[in-house]
C-alpha positions as CSV (number, residue, x, y, z in Angstrom):
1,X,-4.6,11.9,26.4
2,X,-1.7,9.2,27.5
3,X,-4.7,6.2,27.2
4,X,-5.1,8.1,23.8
5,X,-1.6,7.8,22.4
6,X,-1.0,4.2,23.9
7,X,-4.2,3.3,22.1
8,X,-3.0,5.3,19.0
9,X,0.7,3.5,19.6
10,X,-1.0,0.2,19.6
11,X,-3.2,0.5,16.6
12,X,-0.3,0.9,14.5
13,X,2.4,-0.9,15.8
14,X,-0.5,-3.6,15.5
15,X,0.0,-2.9,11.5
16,X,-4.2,-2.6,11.5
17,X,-3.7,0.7,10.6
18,X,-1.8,-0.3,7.1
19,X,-4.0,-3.2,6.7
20,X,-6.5,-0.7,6.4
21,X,-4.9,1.4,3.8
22,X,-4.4,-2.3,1.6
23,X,-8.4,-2.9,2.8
24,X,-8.8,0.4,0.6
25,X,-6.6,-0.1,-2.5
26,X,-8.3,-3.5,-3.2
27,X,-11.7,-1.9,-2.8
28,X,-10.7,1.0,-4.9
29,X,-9.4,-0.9,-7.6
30,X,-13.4,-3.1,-7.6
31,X,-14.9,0.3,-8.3
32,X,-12.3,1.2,-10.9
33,X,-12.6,-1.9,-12.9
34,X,-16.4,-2.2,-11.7
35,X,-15.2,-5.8,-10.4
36,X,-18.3,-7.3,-7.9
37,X,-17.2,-6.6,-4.3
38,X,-15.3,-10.2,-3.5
39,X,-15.2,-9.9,0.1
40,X,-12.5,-12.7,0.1
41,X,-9.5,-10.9,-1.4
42,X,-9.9,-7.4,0.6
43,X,-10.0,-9.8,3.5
44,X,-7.1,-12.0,2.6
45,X,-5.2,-8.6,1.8
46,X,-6.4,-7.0,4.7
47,X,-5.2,-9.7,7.6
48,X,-2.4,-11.0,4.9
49,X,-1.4,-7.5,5.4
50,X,-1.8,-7.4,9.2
51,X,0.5,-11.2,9.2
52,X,3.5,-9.6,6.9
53,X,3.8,-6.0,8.3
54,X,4.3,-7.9,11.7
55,X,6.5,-10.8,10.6
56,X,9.2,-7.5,9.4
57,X,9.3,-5.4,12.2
58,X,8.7,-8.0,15.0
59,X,10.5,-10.7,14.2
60,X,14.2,-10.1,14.7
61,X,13.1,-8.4,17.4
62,X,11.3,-11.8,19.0
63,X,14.1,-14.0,18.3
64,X,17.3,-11.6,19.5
65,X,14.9,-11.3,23.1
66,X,12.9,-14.4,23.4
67,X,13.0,-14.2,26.9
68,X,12.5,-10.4,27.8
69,X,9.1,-9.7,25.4
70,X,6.9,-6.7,25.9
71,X,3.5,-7.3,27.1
72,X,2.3,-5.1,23.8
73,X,4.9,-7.7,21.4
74,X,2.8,-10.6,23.2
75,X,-0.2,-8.9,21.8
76,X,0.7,-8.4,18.7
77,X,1.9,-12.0,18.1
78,X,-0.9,-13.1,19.7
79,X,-3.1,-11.3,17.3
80,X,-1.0,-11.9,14.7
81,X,-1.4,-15.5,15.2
82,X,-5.0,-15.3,14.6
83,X,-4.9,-12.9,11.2
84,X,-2.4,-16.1,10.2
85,X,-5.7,-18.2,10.7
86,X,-7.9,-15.8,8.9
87,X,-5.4,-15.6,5.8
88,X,-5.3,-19.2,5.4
89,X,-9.2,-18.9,5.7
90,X,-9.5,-16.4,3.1
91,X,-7.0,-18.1,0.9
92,X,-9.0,-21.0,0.5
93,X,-12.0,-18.8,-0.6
94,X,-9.6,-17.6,-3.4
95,X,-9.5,-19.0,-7.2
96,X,-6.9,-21.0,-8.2
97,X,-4.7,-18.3,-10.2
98,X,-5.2,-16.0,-7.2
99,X,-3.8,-18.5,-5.0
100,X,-0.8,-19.0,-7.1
101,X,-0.3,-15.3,-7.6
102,X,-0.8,-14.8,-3.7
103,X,1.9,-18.0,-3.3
104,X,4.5,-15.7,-5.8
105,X,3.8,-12.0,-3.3
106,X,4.3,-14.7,-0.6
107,X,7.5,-15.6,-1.1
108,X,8.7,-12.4,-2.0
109,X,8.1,-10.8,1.4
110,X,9.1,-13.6,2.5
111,X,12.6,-13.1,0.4
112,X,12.3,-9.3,1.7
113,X,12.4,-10.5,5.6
114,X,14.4,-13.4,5.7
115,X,18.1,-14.1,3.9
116,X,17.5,-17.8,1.9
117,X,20.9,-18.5,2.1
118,X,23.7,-18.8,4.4
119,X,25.9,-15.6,5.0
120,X,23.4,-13.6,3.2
121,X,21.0,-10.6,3.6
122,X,17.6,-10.5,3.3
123,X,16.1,-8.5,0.4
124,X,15.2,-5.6,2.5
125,X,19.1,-4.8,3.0
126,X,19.5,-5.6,-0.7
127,X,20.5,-2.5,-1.9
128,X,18.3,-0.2,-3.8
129,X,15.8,-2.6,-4.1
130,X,13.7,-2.4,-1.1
131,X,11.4,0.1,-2.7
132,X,10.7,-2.0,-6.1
133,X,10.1,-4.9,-3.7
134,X,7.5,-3.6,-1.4
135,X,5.9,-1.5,-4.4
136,X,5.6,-4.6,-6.4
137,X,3.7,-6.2,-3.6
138,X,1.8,-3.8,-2.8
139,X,0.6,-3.6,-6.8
140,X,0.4,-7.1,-6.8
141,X,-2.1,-7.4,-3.5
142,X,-4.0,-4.4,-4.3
143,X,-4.7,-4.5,-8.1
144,X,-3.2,-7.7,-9.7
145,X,-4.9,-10.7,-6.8
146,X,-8.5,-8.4,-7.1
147,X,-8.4,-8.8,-11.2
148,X,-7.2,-12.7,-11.2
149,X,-9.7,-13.4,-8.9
150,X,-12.8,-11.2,-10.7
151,X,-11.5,-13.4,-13.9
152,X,-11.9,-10.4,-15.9
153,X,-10.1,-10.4,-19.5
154,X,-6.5,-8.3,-19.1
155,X,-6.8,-5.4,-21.3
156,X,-5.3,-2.0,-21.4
157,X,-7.2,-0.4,-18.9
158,X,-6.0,-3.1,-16.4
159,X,-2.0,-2.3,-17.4
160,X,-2.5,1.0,-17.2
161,X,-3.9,1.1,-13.8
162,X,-1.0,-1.7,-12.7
163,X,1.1,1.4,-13.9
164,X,-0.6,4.3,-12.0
165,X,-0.8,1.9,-8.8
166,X,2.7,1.3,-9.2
167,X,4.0,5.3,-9.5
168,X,1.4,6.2,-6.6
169,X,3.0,3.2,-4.0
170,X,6.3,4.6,-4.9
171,X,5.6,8.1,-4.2
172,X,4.4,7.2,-0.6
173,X,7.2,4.9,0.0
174,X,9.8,8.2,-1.1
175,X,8.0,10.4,2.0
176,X,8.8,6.9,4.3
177,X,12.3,6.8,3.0
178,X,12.8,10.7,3.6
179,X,11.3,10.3,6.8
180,X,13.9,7.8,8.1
181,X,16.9,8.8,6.6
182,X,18.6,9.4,9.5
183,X,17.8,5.6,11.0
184,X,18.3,4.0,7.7
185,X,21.8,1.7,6.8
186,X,23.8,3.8,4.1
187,X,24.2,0.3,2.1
188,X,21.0,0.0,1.6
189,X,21.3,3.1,-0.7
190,X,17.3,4.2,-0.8
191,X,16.7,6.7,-3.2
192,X,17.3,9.9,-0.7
193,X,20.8,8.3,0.0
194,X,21.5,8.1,-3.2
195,X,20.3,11.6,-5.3
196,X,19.6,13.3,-1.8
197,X,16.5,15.0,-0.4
198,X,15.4,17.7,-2.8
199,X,16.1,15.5,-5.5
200,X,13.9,12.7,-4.2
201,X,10.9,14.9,-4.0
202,X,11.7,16.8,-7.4
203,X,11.0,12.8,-8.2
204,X,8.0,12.4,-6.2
205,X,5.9,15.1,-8.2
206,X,7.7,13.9,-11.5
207,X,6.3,10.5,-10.7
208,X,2.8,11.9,-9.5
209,X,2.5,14.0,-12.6
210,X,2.7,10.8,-15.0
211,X,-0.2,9.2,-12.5
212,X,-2.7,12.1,-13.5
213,X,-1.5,12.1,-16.9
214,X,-2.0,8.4,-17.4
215,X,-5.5,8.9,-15.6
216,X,-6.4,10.6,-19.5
217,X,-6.5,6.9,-21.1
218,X,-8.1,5.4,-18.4
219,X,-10.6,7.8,-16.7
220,X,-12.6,5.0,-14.8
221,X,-10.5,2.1,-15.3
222,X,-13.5,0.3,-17.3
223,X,-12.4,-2.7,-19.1
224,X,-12.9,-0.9,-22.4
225,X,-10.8,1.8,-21.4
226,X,-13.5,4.1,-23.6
227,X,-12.5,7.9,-22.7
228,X,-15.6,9.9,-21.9
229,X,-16.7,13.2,-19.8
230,X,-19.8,14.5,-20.5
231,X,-22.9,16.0,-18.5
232,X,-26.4,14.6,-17.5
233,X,-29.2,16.2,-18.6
234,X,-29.5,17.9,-15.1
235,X,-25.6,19.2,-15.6
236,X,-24.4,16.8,-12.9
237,X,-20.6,15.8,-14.0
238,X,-20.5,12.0,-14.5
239,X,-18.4,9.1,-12.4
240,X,-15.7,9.0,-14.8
241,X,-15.0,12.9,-14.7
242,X,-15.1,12.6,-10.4
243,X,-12.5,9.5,-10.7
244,X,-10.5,12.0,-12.4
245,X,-10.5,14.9,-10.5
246,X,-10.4,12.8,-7.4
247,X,-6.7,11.3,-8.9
248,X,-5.8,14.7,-9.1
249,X,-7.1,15.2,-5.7
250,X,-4.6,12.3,-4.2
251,X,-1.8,13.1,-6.3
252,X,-2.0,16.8,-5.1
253,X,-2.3,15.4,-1.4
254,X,0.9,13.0,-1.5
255,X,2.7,15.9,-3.4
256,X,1.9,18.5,0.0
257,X,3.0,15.3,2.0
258,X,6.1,14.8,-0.2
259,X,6.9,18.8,0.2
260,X,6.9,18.9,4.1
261,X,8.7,15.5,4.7
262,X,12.4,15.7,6.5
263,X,13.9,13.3,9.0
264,X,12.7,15.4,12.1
265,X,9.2,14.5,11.5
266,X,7.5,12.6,13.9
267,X,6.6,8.7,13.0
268,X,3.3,9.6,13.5
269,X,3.8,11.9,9.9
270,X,3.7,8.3,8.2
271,X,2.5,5.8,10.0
272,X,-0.6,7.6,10.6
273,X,-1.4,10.4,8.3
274,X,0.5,9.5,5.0
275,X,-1.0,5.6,5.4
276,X,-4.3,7.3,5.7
277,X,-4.0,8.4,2.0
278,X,-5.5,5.8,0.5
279,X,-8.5,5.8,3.2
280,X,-9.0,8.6,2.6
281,X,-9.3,8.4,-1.6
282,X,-11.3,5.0,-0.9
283,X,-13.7,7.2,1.1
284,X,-14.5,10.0,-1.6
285,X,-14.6,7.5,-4.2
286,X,-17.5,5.8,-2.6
287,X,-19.0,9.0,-1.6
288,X,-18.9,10.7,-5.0
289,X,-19.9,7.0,-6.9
C-alpha cells in the first residue's frame, strides 16, 4: 500500500496526471467538431501541459533551496526537462497560426508564474484573476490550438463550444479553490473568499446549468451547428442525442463534486478524482461514438 501511494504521490506531483485530463479535452473537442485526430496538438498540449504545471509549483520551490532538492524534485525536473524537448518537438509540427496562438497561452502562464516587472507579483497573486487566467488557457489549449490547427472555418458551433469549455474549466477550478481555502492568500480574493462557500457552489451549478443548456444549439459541435435527435431504423438513439446526455452526465458529476467539496478534503479529492473528469467524459465519448 506505501509503494502504492508513493507511486500515486509521484504520478501527480509529476503533473502526468493533469496532462492527461488536457490529453482528453483536446481529443474531445476532435470528436465534437469531427476534426481528423492531429496527434501533434494533443501531444504538444499533453507534455506542454506536463512543462507548465511543473514550472508553477516547482519553481520557487527550486530556486528558494537550490542546494537541499528532494530526490522526487530531481525527478520531476529531470523529466520535465525532457517534455521541454518534446514540446518544442511538437511545436514545430504545428501550423503557423497554432504556433502563434500557442506563443500568446505561452506567455500568459508565463505572466501567471513569474512577475515581469520589478516589485511586482506574478498574475497568479493578482487578485481575482487567477481563475480567468488558467480557465482561459485551459480553453485556449484544449479547444481554440485543436480548431487553428484543423483550419476549419470559425462558425457558431465553434463559439459556442469556446463558451461551454469555458463554464465547465471554471466549475472545476471553484471545487480547487474551495478545496484550498484554508492554504490560500486572502489577497488573492478567489471566488470562495470573496461570496463564501455556499455561495460559490450555488455558482458552480448556476454555471453548469448554462453548459447543458447551451449543449441545445450545439448537440454535436458540427461545424453547421444543425440541431437534430432522431432514431435509426433499428431505434438505436444517434451520436448527437449521446453527446448530449453524456454533457448532462459531466455536468451532473462536477455538480456531486462541487456539493461534497470543503477545505478538509484530502488533496487527493482534486488532484486525482476531480482531474479525472474529463478522462473520464473522453472515455464514454469514444465508447458511445
Amino acid at each position: 500500500m506505501k509503494i502504492f501511494k508513493q507511486f500515486l504521490d509521484s504520478y501527480i506531483n509529476s503533473s502526468i496526471h493533469i496532462a492527461l485530463s488536457c490529453f482528453a479535452l483536446v481529443n474531445i473537442t476532435n470528436l465534437m467538431l469531427n476534426i481528423k485526430n492531429d496527434i501533434s496538438v494533443a501531444w504538444f498540449a499533453f507534455f506542454g501541459t506536463i512543462v507548465g504545471y511543473n514550472f508553477v509549483k516547482f519553481d520557487a520551490l527550486a530556486r528558494a533551496n537550490k542546494n537541499k532538492m528532494r530526490t522526487q524534485l530531481k525527478a520531476i525536473s529531470a523529466f520535465s526537462f525532457v517534455s521541454l524537448l518534446l514540446v518544442i518537438f511538437y511545436f514545430f509540427k504545428l501550423q503557423y497560426t497554432t504556433k502563434i496562438g500557442a506563443a500568446f497561452f505561452l506567455v500568459l502562464t508565463i505572466l501567471y508564474t513569474l512577475p515581469f516587472f520589478p516589485n511586482t507579483k506574478n498574475a497568479r497573486n493578482w487578485a481575482g484573476l487567477k481563475i480567468y487566467i488558467v480557465a482561459i488557457c485551459w480553453v485556449g489549449v484544449t479547444v481554440i490550438l485543436p480548431v487553428l490547427n484543423s483550419e476549419i472555418s470559425l462558425q457558431n458551433s465553434f463559439y459556442i463550444i469556446v463558451l461551454q469549455r469555458f463554464l465547465l474549466i471554471f466549475s472545476l477550478i471553484l471545487i480547487f479553490e474551495i478545496i484550498d481555502l484554508k492554504m490560500d492568500d486572502p489577497h488573492l480574493k478567489t471566488v470562495p473568499q470573496q461570496i463564501g462557500v455556499k455561495s460559490t457552489k450555488i455558482l458552480g451549478f448556476v454555471l453548469l446549468i448554462v453548459f447543458c443548456g447551451l449543449g441545445f444549439f450545439n448537440i454535436n459541435g458540427n461545424i453547421n451547428g444543425n440541431f437534430n435527435i432522431n432514431f435509426n431504423i433499428n431505434g438505436n438513439v444517434n451520436v448527437q442525442f449521446i453527446e448530449l446526455l453524456l454533457n448532462y452526465v459531466i455536468a451532473i458529476v462536477i455538480a456531486i463534486f462541487l456539493y461534497f467539496s470543503n477545505e478538509n478534503r484530502s488533496k487527493y479529492y482534486t488532484s486525482f478524482w476531480v482531474e479525472s473528469i474529463p478522462i473520464f467524459w473522453w472515455i464514454l465519448l469514444v465508447l458511445f461514438q
